[in-house]
mmCIF file of C-alpha atoms in Angstrom:
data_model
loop_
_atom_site.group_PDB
_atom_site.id
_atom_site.type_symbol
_atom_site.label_atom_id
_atom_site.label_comp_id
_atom_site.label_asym_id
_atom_site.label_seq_id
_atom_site.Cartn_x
_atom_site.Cartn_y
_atom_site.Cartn_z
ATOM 1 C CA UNK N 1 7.399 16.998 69.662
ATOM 2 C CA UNK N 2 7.353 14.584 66.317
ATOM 3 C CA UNK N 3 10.362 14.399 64.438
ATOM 4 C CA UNK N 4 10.170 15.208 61.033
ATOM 5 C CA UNK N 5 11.277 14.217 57.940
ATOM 6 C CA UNK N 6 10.776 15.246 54.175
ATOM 7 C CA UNK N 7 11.965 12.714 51.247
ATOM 8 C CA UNK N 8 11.159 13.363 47.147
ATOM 9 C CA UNK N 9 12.248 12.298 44.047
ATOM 10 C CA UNK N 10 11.667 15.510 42.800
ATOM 11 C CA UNK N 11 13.913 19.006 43.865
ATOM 12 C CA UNK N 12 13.789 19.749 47.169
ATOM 13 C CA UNK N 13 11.758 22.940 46.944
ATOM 14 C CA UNK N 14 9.099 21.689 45.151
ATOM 15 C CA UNK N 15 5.252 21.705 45.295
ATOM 16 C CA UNK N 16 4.782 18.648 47.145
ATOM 17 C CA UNK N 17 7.609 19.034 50.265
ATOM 18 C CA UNK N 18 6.979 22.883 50.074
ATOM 19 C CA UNK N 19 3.553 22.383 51.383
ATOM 20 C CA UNK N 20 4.920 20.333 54.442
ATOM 21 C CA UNK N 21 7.408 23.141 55.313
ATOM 22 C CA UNK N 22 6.865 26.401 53.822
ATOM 23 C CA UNK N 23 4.029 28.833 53.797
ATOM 24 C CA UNK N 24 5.126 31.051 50.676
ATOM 25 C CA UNK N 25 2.277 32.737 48.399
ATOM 26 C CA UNK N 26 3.218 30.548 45.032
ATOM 27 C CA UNK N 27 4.782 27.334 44.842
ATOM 28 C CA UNK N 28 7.222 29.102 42.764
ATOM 29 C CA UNK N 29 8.723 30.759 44.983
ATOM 30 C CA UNK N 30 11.572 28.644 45.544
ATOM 31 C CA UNK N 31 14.233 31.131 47.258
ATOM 32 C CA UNK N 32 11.609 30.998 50.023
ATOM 33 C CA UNK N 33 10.292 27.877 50.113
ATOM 34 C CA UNK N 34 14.318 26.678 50.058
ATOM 35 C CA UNK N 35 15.113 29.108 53.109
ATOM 36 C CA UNK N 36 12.400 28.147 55.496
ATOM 37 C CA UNK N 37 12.907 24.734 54.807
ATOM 38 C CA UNK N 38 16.873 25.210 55.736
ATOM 39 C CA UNK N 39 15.575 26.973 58.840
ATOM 40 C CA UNK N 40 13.140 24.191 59.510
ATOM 41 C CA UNK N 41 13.458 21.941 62.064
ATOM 42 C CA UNK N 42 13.310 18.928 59.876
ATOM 43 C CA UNK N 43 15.689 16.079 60.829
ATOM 44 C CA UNK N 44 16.243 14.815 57.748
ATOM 45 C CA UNK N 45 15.570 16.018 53.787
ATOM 46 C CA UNK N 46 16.303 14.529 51.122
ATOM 47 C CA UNK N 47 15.849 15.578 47.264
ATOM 48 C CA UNK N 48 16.863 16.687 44.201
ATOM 49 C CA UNK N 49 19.524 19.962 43.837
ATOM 50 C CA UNK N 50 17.728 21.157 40.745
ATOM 51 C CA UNK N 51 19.639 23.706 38.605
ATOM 52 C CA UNK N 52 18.228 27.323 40.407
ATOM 53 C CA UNK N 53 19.364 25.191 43.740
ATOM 54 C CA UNK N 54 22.881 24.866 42.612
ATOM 55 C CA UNK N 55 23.175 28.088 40.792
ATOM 56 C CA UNK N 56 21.253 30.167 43.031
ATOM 57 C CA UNK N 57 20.160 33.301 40.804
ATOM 58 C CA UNK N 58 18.484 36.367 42.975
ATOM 59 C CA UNK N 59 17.039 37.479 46.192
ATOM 60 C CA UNK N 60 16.121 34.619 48.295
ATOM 61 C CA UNK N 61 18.022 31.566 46.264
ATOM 62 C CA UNK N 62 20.463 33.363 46.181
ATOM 63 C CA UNK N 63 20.826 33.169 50.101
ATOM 64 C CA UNK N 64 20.070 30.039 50.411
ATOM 65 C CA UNK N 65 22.491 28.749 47.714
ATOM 66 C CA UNK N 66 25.146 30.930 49.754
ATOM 67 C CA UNK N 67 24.172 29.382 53.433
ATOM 68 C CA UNK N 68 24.730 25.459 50.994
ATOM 69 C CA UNK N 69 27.769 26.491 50.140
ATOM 70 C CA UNK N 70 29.281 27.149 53.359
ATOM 71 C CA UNK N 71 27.479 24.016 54.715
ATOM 72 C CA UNK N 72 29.000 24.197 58.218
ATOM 73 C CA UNK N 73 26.713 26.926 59.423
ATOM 74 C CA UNK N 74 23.588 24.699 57.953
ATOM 75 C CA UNK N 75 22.850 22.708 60.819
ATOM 76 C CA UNK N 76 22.360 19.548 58.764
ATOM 77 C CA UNK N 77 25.084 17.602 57.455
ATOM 78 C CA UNK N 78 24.886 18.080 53.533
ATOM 79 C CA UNK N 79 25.249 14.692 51.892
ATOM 80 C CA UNK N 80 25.534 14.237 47.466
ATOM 81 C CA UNK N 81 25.395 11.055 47.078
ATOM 82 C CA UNK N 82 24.401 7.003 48.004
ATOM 83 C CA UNK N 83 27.259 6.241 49.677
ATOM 84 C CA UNK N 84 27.557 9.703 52.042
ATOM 85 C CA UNK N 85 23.833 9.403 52.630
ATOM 86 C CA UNK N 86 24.612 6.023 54.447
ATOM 87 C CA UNK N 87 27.146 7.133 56.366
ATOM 88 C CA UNK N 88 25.342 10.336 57.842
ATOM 89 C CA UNK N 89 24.125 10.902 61.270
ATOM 90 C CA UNK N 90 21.995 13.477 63.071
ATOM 91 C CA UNK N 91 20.181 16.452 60.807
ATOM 92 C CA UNK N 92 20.543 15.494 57.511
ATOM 93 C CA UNK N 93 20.403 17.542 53.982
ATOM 94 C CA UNK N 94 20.537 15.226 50.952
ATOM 95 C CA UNK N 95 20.746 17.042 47.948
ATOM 96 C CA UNK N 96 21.341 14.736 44.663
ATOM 97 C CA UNK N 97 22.234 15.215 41.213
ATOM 98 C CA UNK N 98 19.642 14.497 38.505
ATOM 99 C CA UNK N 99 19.250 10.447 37.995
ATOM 100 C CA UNK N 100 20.804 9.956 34.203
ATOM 101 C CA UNK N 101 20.241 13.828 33.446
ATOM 102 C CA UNK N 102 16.557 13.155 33.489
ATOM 103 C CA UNK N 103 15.990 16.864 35.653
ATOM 104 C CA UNK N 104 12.537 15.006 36.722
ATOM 105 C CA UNK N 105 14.509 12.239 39.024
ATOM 106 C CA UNK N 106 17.155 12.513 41.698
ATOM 107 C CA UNK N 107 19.182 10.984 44.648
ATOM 108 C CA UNK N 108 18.967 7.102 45.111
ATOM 109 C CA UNK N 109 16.335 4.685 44.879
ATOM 110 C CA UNK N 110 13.348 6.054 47.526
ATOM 111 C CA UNK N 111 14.013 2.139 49.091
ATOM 112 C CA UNK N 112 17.209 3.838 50.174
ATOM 113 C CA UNK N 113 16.210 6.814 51.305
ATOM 114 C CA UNK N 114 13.028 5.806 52.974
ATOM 115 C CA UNK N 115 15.113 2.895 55.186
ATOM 116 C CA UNK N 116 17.471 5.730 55.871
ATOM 117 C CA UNK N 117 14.641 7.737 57.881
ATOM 118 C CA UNK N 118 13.366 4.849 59.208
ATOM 119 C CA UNK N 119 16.687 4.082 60.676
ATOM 120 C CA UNK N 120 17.689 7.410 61.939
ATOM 121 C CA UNK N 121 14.249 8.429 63.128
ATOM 122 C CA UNK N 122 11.819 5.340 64.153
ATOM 123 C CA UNK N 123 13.510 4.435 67.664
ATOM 124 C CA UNK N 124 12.422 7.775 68.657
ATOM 125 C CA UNK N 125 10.051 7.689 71.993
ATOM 126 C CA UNK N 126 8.487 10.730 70.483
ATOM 127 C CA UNK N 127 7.404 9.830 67.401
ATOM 128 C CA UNK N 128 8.243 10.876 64.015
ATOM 129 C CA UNK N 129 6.179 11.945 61.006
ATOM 130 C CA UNK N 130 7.698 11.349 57.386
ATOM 131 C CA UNK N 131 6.616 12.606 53.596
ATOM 132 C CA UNK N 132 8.175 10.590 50.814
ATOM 133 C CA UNK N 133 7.153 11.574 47.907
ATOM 134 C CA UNK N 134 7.823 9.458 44.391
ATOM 135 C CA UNK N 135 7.766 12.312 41.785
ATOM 136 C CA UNK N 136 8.540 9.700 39.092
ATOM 137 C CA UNK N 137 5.007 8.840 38.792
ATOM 138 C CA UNK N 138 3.794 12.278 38.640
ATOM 139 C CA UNK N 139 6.082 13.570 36.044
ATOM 140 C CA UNK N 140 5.907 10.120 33.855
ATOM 141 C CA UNK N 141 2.321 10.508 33.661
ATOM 142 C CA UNK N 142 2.537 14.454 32.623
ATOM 143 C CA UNK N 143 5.114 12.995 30.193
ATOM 144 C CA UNK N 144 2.405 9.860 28.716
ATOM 145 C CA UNK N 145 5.172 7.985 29.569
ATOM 146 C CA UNK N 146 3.724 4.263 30.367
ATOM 147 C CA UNK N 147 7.418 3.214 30.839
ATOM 148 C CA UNK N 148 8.757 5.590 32.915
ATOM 149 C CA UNK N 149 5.601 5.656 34.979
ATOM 150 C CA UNK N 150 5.581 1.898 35.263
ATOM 151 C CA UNK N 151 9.013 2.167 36.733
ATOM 152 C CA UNK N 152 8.134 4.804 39.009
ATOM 153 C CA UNK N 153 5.553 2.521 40.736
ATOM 154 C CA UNK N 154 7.403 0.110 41.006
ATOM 155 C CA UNK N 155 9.797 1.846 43.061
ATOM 156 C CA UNK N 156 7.323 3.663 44.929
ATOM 157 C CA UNK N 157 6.201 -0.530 45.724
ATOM 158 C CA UNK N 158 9.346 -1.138 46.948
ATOM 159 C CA UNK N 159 9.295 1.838 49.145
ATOM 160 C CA UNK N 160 6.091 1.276 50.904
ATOM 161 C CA UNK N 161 6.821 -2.659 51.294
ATOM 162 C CA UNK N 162 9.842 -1.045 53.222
ATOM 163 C CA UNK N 163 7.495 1.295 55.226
ATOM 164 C CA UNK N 164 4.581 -1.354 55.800
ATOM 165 C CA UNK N 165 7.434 -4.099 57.083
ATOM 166 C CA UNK N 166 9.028 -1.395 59.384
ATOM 167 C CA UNK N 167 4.886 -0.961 60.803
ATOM 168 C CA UNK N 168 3.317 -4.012 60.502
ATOM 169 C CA UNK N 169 4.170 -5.389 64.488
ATOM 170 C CA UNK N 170 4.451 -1.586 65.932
ATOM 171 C CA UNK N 171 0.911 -1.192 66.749
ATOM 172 C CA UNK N 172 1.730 2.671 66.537
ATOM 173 C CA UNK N 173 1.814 3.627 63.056
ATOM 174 C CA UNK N 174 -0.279 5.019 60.612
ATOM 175 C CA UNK N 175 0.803 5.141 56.612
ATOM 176 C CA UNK N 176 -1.693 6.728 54.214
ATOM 177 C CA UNK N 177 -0.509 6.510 50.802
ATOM 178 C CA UNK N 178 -2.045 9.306 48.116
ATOM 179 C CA UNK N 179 -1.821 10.348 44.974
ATOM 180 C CA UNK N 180 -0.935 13.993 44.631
ATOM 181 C CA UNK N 181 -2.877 14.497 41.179
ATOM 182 C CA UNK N 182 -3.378 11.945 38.045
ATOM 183 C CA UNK N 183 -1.952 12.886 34.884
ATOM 184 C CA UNK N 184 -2.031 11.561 31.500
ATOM 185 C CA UNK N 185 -3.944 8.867 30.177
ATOM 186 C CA UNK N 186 -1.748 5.758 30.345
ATOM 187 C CA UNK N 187 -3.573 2.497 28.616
ATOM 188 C CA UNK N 188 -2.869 -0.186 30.940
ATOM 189 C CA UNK N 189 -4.852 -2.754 28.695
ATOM 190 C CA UNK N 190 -4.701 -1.468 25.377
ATOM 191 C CA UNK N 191 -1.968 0.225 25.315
ATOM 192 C CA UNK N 192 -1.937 4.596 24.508
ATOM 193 C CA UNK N 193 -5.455 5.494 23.765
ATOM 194 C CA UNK N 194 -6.494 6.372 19.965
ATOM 195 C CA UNK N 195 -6.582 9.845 18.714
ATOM 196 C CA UNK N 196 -10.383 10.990 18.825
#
């Protein structure tokens, strides 16, 4: 009876919101992963269009890049951008460009997106349960990029300040806040470690 709602950084059909909505036998198996989460009963998702999203290649992307295209027989209102994401109502399906051309970062800040959920799905009687995911972290610290991961953090900060304000007087919510895997070996002292 919850309402649900997935939100990433990353494309929409990966690892992360896959495993919230899909049961596929590899995580690459994004033509499936994509369909069952367009025949999910998600309220609102939110994430990146990655290239094989937009393009669509064979078998199963290929039908789901086909029911995105004719987004009137989706069920969710397909949004692109900031500005359409704000206006939205009921079921919605965000799915945003790549942030600068960097393919590891899409959509708005996750402050925007996360208040967005909140909005549309915390005056439910119900309930609601919500992923969002900051793949910035993930894929700066695959990258040894201190900058880029220091960055993603600090959004992902600004995100869960926006989730722990929205819970702190409720008395009926529960946030967990994981890491998916570490990567890397950032120096936060010293800087990047020597070479052995």
């Amino acid at each position: 009876g919850l309402a649900t709602a997935l939100v990433t950084t990353s494309y929409v059909m990966d690892a992360t919101p896959a495993c919230f909505s899909a049961h596929v036998a590899s995580r690459k198996g994004y033509g499936d992963i994509l369909l069952q989460i367009l025949d999910s009963r998600h309220e609102i998702v939110l994430g990146g269009d990655s290239k094989i999203c937009r393009e669509g290649g064979d078998g199963p992307m290929a039908t789901a890049a086909a029911r995105i295209r004719s987004s009137s027989e989706l069920g969710f209102t397909l949004v692109t951008d900031a500005q359409q994401l704000a206006a939205a109502e009921g079921r919605i399906l965000g799915l945003f460009p790549s942030r600068n051309g960097d393919p590891s970062y899409h959509g708005p800040p996750l402050e925007l997106s996360t208040r967005k959920v909140l909005d549309a799905l915390g005056g439910r009687e119900s309930g609601f349960a919500a992923l969002v995911e900051s793949e910035i972290t993930d894929a700066a610290g695959h990258d040894n990029d201190i900058v880029a991961l220091v960055e993603g953090v600090r959004e992902l900060d600004i995100a869960i300040r926006v989730i722990l304000d929205f819970a702190e007087h409720r008395g009926d919510t529960l946030v967990v806040v994981v890491a998916d895997h570490a990567t890397g070996v950032p120096g936060i002292v010293s800087g990047m470690p020597q070479e052995a």
